[in-house]
mmCIF file of C-alpha atoms and ligand atoms in Angstrom:
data_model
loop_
_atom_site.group_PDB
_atom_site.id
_atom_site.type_symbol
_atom_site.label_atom_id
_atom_site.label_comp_id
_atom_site.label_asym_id
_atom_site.label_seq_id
_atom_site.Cartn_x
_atom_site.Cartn_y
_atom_site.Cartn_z
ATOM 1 C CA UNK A 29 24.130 0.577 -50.552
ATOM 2 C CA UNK A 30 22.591 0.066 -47.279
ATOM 3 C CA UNK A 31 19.163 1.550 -46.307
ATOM 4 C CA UNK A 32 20.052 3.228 -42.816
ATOM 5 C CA UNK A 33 17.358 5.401 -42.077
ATOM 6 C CA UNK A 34 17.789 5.743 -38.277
ATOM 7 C CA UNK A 35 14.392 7.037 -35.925
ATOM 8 C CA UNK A 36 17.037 8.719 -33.406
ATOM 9 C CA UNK A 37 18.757 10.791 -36.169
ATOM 10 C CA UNK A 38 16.549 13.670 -35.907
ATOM 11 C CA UNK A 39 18.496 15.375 -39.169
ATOM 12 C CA UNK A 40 17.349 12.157 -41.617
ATOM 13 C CA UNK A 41 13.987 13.026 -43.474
ATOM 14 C CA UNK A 42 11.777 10.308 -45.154
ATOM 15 C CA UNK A 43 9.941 11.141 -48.378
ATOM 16 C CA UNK A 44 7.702 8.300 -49.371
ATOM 17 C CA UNK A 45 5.634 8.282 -52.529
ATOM 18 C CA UNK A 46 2.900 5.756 -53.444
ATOM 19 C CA UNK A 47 0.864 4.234 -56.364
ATOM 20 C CA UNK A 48 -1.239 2.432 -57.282
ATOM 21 C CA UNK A 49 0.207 -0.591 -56.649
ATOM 22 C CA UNK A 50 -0.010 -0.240 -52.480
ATOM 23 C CA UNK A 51 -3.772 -0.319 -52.606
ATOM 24 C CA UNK A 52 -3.772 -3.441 -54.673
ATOM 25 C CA UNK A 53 -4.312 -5.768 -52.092
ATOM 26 C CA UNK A 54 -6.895 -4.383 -50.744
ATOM 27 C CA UNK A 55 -8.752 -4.898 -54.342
ATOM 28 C CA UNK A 56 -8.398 -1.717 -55.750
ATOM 29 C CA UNK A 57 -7.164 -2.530 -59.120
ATOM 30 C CA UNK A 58 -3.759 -0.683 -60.438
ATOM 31 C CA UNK A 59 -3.112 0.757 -64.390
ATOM 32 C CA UNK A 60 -0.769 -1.960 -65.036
ATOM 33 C CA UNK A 61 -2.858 -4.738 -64.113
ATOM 34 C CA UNK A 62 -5.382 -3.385 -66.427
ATOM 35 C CA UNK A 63 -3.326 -3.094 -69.129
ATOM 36 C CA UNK A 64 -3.551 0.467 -69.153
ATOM 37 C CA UNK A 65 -6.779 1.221 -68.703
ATOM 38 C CA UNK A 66 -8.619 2.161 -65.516
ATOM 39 C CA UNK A 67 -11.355 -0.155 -64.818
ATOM 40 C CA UNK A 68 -11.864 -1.132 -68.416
ATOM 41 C CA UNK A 69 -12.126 2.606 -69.502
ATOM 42 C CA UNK A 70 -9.816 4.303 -71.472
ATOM 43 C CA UNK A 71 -7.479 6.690 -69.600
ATOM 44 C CA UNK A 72 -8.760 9.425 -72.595
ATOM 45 C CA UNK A 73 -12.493 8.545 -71.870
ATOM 46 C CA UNK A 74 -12.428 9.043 -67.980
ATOM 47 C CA UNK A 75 -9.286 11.088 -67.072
ATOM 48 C CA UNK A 76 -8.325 14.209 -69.353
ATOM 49 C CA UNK A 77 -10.790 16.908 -69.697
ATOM 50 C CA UNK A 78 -11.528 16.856 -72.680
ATOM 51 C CA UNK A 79 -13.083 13.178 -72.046
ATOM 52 C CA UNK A 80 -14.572 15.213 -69.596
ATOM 53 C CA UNK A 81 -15.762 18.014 -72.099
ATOM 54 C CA UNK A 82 -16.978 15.346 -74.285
ATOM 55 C CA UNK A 83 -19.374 12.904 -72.081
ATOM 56 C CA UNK A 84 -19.350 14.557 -68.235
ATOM 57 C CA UNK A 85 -22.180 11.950 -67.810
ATOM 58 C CA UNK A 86 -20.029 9.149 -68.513
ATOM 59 C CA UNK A 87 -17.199 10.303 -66.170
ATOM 60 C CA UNK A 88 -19.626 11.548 -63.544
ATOM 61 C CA UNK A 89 -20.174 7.831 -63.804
ATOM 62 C CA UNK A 90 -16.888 6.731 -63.732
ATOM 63 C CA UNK A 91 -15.855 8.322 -60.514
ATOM 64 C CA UNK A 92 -19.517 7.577 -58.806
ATOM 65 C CA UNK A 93 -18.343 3.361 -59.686
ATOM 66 C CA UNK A 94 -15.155 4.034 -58.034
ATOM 67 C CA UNK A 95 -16.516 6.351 -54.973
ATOM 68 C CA UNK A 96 -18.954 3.467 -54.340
ATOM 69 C CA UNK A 97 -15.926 0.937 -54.569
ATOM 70 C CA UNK A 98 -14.657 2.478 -51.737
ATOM 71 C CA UNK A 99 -17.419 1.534 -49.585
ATOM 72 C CA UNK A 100 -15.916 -2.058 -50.550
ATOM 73 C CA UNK A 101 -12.257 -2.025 -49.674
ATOM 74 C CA UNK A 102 -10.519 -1.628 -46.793
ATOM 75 C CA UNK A 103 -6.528 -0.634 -45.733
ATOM 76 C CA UNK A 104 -4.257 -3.543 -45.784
ATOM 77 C CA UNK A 105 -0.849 -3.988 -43.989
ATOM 78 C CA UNK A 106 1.082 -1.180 -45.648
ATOM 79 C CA UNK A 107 -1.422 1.417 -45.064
ATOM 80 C CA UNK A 108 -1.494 0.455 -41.836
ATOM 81 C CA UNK A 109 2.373 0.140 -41.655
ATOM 82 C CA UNK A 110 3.036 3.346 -42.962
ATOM 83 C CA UNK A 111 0.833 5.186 -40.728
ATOM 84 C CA UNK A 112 2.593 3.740 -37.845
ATOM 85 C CA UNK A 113 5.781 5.193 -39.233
ATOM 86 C CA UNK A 114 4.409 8.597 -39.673
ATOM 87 C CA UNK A 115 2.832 8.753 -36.656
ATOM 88 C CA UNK A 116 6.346 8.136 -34.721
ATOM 89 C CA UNK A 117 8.256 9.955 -37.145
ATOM 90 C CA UNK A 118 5.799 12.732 -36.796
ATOM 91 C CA UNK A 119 7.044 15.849 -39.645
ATOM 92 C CA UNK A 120 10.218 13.766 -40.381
ATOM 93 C CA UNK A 121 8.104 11.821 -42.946
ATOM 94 C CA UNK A 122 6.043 13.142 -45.856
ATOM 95 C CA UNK A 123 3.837 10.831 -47.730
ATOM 96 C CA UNK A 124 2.749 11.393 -51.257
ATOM 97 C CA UNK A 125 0.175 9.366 -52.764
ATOM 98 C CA UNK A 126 -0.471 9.186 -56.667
ATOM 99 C CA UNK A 127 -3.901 7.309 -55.520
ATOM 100 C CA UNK A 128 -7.078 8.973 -55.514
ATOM 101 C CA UNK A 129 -8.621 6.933 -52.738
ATOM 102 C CA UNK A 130 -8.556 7.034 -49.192
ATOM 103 C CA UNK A 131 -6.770 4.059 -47.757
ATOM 104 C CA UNK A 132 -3.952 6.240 -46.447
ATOM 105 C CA UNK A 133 -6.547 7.752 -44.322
ATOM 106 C CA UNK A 134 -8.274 5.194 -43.169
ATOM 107 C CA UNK A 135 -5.308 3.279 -42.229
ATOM 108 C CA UNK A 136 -4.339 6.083 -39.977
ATOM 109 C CA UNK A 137 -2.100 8.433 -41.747
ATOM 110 C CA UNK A 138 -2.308 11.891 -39.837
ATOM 111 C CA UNK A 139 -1.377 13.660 -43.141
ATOM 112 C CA UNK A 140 -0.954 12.428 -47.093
ATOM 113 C CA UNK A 141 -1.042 14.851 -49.626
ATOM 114 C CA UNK A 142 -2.414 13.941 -52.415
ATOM 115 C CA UNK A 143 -0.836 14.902 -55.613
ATOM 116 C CA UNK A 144 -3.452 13.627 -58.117
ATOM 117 C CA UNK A 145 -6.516 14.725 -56.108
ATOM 118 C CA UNK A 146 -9.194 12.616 -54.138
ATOM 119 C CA UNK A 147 -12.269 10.534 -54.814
ATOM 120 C CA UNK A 148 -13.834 11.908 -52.179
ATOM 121 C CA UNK A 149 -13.683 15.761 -53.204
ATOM 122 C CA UNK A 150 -15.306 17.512 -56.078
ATOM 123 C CA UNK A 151 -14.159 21.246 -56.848
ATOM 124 C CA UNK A 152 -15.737 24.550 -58.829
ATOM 125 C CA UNK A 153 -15.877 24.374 -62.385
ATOM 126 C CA UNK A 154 -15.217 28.321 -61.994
ATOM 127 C CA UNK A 155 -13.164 28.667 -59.011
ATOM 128 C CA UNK A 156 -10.789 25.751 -58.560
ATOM 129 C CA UNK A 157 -10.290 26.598 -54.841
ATOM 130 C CA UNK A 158 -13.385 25.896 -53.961
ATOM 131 C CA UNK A 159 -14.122 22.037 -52.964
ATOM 132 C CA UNK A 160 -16.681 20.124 -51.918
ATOM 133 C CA UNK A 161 -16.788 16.501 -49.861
ATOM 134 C CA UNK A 162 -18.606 14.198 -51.295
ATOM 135 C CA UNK A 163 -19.040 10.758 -49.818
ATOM 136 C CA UNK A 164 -21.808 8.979 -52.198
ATOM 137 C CA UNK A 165 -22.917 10.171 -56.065
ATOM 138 C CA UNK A 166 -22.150 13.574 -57.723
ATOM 139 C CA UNK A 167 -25.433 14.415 -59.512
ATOM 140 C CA UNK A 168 -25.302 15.750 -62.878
ATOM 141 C CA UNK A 169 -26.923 18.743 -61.506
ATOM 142 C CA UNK A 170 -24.549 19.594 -58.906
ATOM 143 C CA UNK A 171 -23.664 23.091 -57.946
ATOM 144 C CA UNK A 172 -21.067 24.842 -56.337
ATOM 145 C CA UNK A 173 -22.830 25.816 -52.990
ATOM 146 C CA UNK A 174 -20.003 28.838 -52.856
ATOM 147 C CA UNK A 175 -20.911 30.427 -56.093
ATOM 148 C CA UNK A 176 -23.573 28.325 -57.967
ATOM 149 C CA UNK A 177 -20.555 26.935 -61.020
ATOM 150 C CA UNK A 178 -21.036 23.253 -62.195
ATOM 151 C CA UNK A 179 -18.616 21.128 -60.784
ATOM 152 C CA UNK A 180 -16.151 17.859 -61.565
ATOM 153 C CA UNK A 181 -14.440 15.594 -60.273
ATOM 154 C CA UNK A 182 -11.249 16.586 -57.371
ATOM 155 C CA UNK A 183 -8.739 14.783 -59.550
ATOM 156 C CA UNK A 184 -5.691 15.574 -61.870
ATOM 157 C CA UNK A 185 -6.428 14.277 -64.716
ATOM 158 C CA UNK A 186 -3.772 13.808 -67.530
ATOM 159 C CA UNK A 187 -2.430 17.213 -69.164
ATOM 160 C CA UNK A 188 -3.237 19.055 -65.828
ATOM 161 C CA UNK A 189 -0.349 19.937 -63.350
ATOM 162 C CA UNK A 190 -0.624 17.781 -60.052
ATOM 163 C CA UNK A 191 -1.857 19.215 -56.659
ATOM 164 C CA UNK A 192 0.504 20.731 -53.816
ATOM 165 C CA UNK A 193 4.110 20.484 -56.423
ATOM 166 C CA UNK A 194 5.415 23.656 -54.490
ATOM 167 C CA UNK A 195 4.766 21.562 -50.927
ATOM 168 C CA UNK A 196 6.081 18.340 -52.705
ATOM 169 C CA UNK A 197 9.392 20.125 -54.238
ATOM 170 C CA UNK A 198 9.981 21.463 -50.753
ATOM 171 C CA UNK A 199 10.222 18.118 -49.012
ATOM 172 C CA UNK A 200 12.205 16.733 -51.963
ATOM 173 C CA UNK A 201 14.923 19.090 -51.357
ATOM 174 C CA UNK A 202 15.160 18.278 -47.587
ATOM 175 C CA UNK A 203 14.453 14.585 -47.694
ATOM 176 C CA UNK A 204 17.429 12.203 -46.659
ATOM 177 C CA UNK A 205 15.452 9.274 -48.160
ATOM 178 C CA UNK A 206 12.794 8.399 -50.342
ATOM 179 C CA UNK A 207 11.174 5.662 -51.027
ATOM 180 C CA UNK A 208 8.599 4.482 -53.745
ATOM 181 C CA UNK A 209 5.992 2.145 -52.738
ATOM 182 C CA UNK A 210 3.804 0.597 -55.444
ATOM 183 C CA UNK A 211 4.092 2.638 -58.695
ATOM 184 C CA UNK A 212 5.375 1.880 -62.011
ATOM 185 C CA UNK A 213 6.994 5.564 -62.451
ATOM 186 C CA UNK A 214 5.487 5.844 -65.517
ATOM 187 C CA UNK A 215 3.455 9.388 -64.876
ATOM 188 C CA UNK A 216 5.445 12.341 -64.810
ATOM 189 C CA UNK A 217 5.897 14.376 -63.251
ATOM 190 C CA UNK A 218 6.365 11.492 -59.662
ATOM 191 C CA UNK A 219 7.965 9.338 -61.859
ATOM 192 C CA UNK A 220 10.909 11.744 -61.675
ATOM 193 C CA UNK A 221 10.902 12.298 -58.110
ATOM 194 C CA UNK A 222 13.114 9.813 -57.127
ATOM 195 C CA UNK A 223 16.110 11.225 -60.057
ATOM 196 C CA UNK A 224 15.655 14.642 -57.977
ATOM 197 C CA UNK A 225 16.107 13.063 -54.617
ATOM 198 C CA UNK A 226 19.063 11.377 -55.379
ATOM 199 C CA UNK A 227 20.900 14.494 -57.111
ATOM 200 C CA UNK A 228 19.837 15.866 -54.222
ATOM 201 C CA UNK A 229 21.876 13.185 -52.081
ATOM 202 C CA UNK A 230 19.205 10.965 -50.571
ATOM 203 C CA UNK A 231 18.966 7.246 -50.830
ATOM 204 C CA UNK A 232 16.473 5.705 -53.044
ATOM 205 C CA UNK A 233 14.238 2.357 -52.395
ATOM 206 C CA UNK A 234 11.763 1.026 -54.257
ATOM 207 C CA UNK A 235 9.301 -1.451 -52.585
ATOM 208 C CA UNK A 236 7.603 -3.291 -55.657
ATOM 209 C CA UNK A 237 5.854 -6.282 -57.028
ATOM 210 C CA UNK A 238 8.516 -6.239 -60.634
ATOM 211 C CA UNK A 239 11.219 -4.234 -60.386
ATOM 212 C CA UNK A 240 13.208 -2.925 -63.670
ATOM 213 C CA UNK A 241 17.044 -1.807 -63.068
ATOM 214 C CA UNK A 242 16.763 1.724 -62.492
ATOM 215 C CA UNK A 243 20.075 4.018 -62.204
ATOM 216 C CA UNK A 244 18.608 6.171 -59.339
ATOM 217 C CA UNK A 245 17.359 3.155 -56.921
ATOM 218 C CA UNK A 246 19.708 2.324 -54.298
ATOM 219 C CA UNK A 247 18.278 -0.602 -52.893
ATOM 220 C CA UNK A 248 15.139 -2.230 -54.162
ATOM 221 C CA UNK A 249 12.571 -4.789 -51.792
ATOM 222 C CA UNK A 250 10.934 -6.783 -54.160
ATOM 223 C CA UNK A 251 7.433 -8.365 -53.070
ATOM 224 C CA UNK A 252 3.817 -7.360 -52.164
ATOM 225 C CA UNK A 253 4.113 -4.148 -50.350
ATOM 226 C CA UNK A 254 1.433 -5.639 -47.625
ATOM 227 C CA UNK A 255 4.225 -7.960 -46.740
ATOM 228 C CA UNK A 256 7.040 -6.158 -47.379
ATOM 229 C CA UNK A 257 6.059 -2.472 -46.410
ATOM 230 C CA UNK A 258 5.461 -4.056 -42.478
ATOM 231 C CA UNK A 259 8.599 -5.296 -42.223
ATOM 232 C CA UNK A 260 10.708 -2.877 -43.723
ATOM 233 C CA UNK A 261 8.454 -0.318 -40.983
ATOM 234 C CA UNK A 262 9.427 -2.608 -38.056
ATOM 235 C CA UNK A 263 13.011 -2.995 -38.759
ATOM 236 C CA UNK A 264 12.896 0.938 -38.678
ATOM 237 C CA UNK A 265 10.808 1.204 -35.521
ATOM 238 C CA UNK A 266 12.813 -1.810 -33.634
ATOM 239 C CA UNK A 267 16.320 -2.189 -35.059
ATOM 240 C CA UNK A 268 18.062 -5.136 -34.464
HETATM 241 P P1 NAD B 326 0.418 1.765 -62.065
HETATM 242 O O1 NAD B 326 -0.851 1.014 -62.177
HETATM 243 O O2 NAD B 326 0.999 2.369 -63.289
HETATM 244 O O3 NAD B 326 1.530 0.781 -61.459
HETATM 245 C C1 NAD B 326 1.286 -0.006 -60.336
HETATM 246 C C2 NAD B 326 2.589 -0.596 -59.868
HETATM 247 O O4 NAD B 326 2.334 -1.313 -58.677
HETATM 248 C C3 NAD B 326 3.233 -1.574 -60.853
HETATM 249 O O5 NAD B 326 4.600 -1.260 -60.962
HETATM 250 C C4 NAD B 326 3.032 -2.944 -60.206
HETATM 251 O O6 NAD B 326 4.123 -3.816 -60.443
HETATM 252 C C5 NAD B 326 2.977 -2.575 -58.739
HETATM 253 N N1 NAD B 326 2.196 -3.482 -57.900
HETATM 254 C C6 NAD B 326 1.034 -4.127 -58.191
HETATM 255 N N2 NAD B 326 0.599 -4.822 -57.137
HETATM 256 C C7 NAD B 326 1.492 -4.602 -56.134
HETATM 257 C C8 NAD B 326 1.595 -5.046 -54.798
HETATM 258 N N3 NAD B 326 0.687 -5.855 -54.246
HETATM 259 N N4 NAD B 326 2.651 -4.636 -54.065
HETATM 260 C C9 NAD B 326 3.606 -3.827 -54.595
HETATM 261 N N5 NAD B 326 3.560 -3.375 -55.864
HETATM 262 C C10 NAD B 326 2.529 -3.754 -56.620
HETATM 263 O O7 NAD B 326 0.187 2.845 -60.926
HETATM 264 P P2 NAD B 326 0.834 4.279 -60.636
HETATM 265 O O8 NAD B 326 2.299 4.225 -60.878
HETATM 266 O O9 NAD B 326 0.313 4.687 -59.311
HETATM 267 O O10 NAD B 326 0.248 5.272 -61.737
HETATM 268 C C11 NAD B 326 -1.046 5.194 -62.159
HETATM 269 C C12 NAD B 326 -1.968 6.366 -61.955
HETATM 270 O O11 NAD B 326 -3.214 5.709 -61.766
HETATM 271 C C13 NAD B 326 -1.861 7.257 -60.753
HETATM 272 O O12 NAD B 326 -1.818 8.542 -61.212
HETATM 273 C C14 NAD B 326 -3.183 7.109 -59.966
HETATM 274 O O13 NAD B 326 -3.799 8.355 -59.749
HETATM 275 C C15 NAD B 326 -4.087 6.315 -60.848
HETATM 276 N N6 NAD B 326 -4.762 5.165 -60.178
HETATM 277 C C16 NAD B 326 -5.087 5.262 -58.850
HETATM 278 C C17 NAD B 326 -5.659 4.166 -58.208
HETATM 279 C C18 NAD B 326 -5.987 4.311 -56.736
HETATM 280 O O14 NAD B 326 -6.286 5.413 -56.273
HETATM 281 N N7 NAD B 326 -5.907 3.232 -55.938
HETATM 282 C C19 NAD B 326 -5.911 2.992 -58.898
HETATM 283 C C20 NAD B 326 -5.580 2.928 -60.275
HETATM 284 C C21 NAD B 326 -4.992 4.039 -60.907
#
């Protein structure tokens, strides 16, 4: 099938979701790579609660490394590309990122939502909707400077149900495509976004360094996304 996602056709939506995988290149490292663990930690030490429950020191840690690691990296081409796209698209697109950094942003995305939380956040151990911005260390001793609770890391952490789903199912149901950037659709539930949008009659691509035959993909672009993700955006923005 033939990706035809056309900027004039004001009643085509684009969906995009993205892992891991699109922050690579700029040296973030991805699950896979790591053979399933995140920065040589195990996903039960540093990302379920009751890790967290069990050593908060060590994952106070944890997520002070990576918030520091941020300071390090930088947006590569398909950050950059995708803002680009978004901006011109304006509320035609919606972009979902499974990453808990801010590349997106600093590549110049107006608006990602991020369904598995954010480094740079930290939120009420007693009232969830209260978050704090953090840019350097959470201290052990941290309070809530609402109402005084401890506080954790802004992040979804395995066994908890991802941020914004009721936003997310929304522009599911109205997307005319979706594409997945960068993930290895192995976390539910994003991994079965893509099933929904195409029972839901959009087209499906996957942009992606090793791509697996997958029922629900339409049409797959198989490379680095900081290659591929630019051109795929410029054959959008100037067809032909
Ligand atoms: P994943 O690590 O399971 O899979 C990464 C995918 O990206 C793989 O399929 C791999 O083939 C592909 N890939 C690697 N390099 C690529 C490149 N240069 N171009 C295109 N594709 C490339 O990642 P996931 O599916 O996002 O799921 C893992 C979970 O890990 C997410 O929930 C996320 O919150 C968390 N995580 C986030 C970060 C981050 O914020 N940058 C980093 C590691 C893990």
């Amino acid at each position: 099938m033939k990706w035809t996602f056309d900027i004039h056709n004001t009643a085509q939506r684009l969906f995009v979701l993205t892992g891991a995988g699109i922050s690579a290149e700029s040296g973030v490292r991805t699950f896979r790579d790591s053979g399933g663990l995140w920065e040589d930690h195990r996903i039960e030490d540093v990302a379920t609660p009751e890790g967290f429950a069990r050593d908060s020191q060590l994952v106070i840690d944890f997520y002070n490394a990576r918030r520091l690691q941020l300071k390090a990296v930088f947006p590569n081409p398909a950050h950059l590309a995708l803002a680009r796209l978004q901006k011109q698209l304006g509320e035609r697109m919606t972009l979902v990122t499974q990453n808990v950094d801010d590349l997106h942003e600093r590549g110049g995305s107006p608006k990602v939502i991020h369904m598995h939380g954010e480094l740079l956040k930290l939120r009420c151990l007693s009232l969830a909707e209260h978050i704090v911005e953090v840019s350097e260390r959470q201290k052990m001793d941290s309070v809530c400077p609402q109402c005084g609770a401890g506080l954790r890391p802004h992040i979804t952490w395995f066994g908890e149900i991802p941020m914004q789903m009721e936003l997310i199912q929304q522009e599911l149901l109205q997307c005319s495509h979706f594409v997945y950037i960068g993930t290895s659709s192995q976390v539910y539930p994003a991994a079965g976004f893509k099933a929904f949008a195409k029972s839901r009659g959009a087209i499906v691509m996957c942009i992606n360094l090793d791509v697996e035959p997958d029922s629900h993909t339409d049409l797959v672009l198989q490379g680095k996304a900081g290659e591929v993700v630019p051109n795929w955006v410029q054959g959008i923005l100037a067809p032909g």
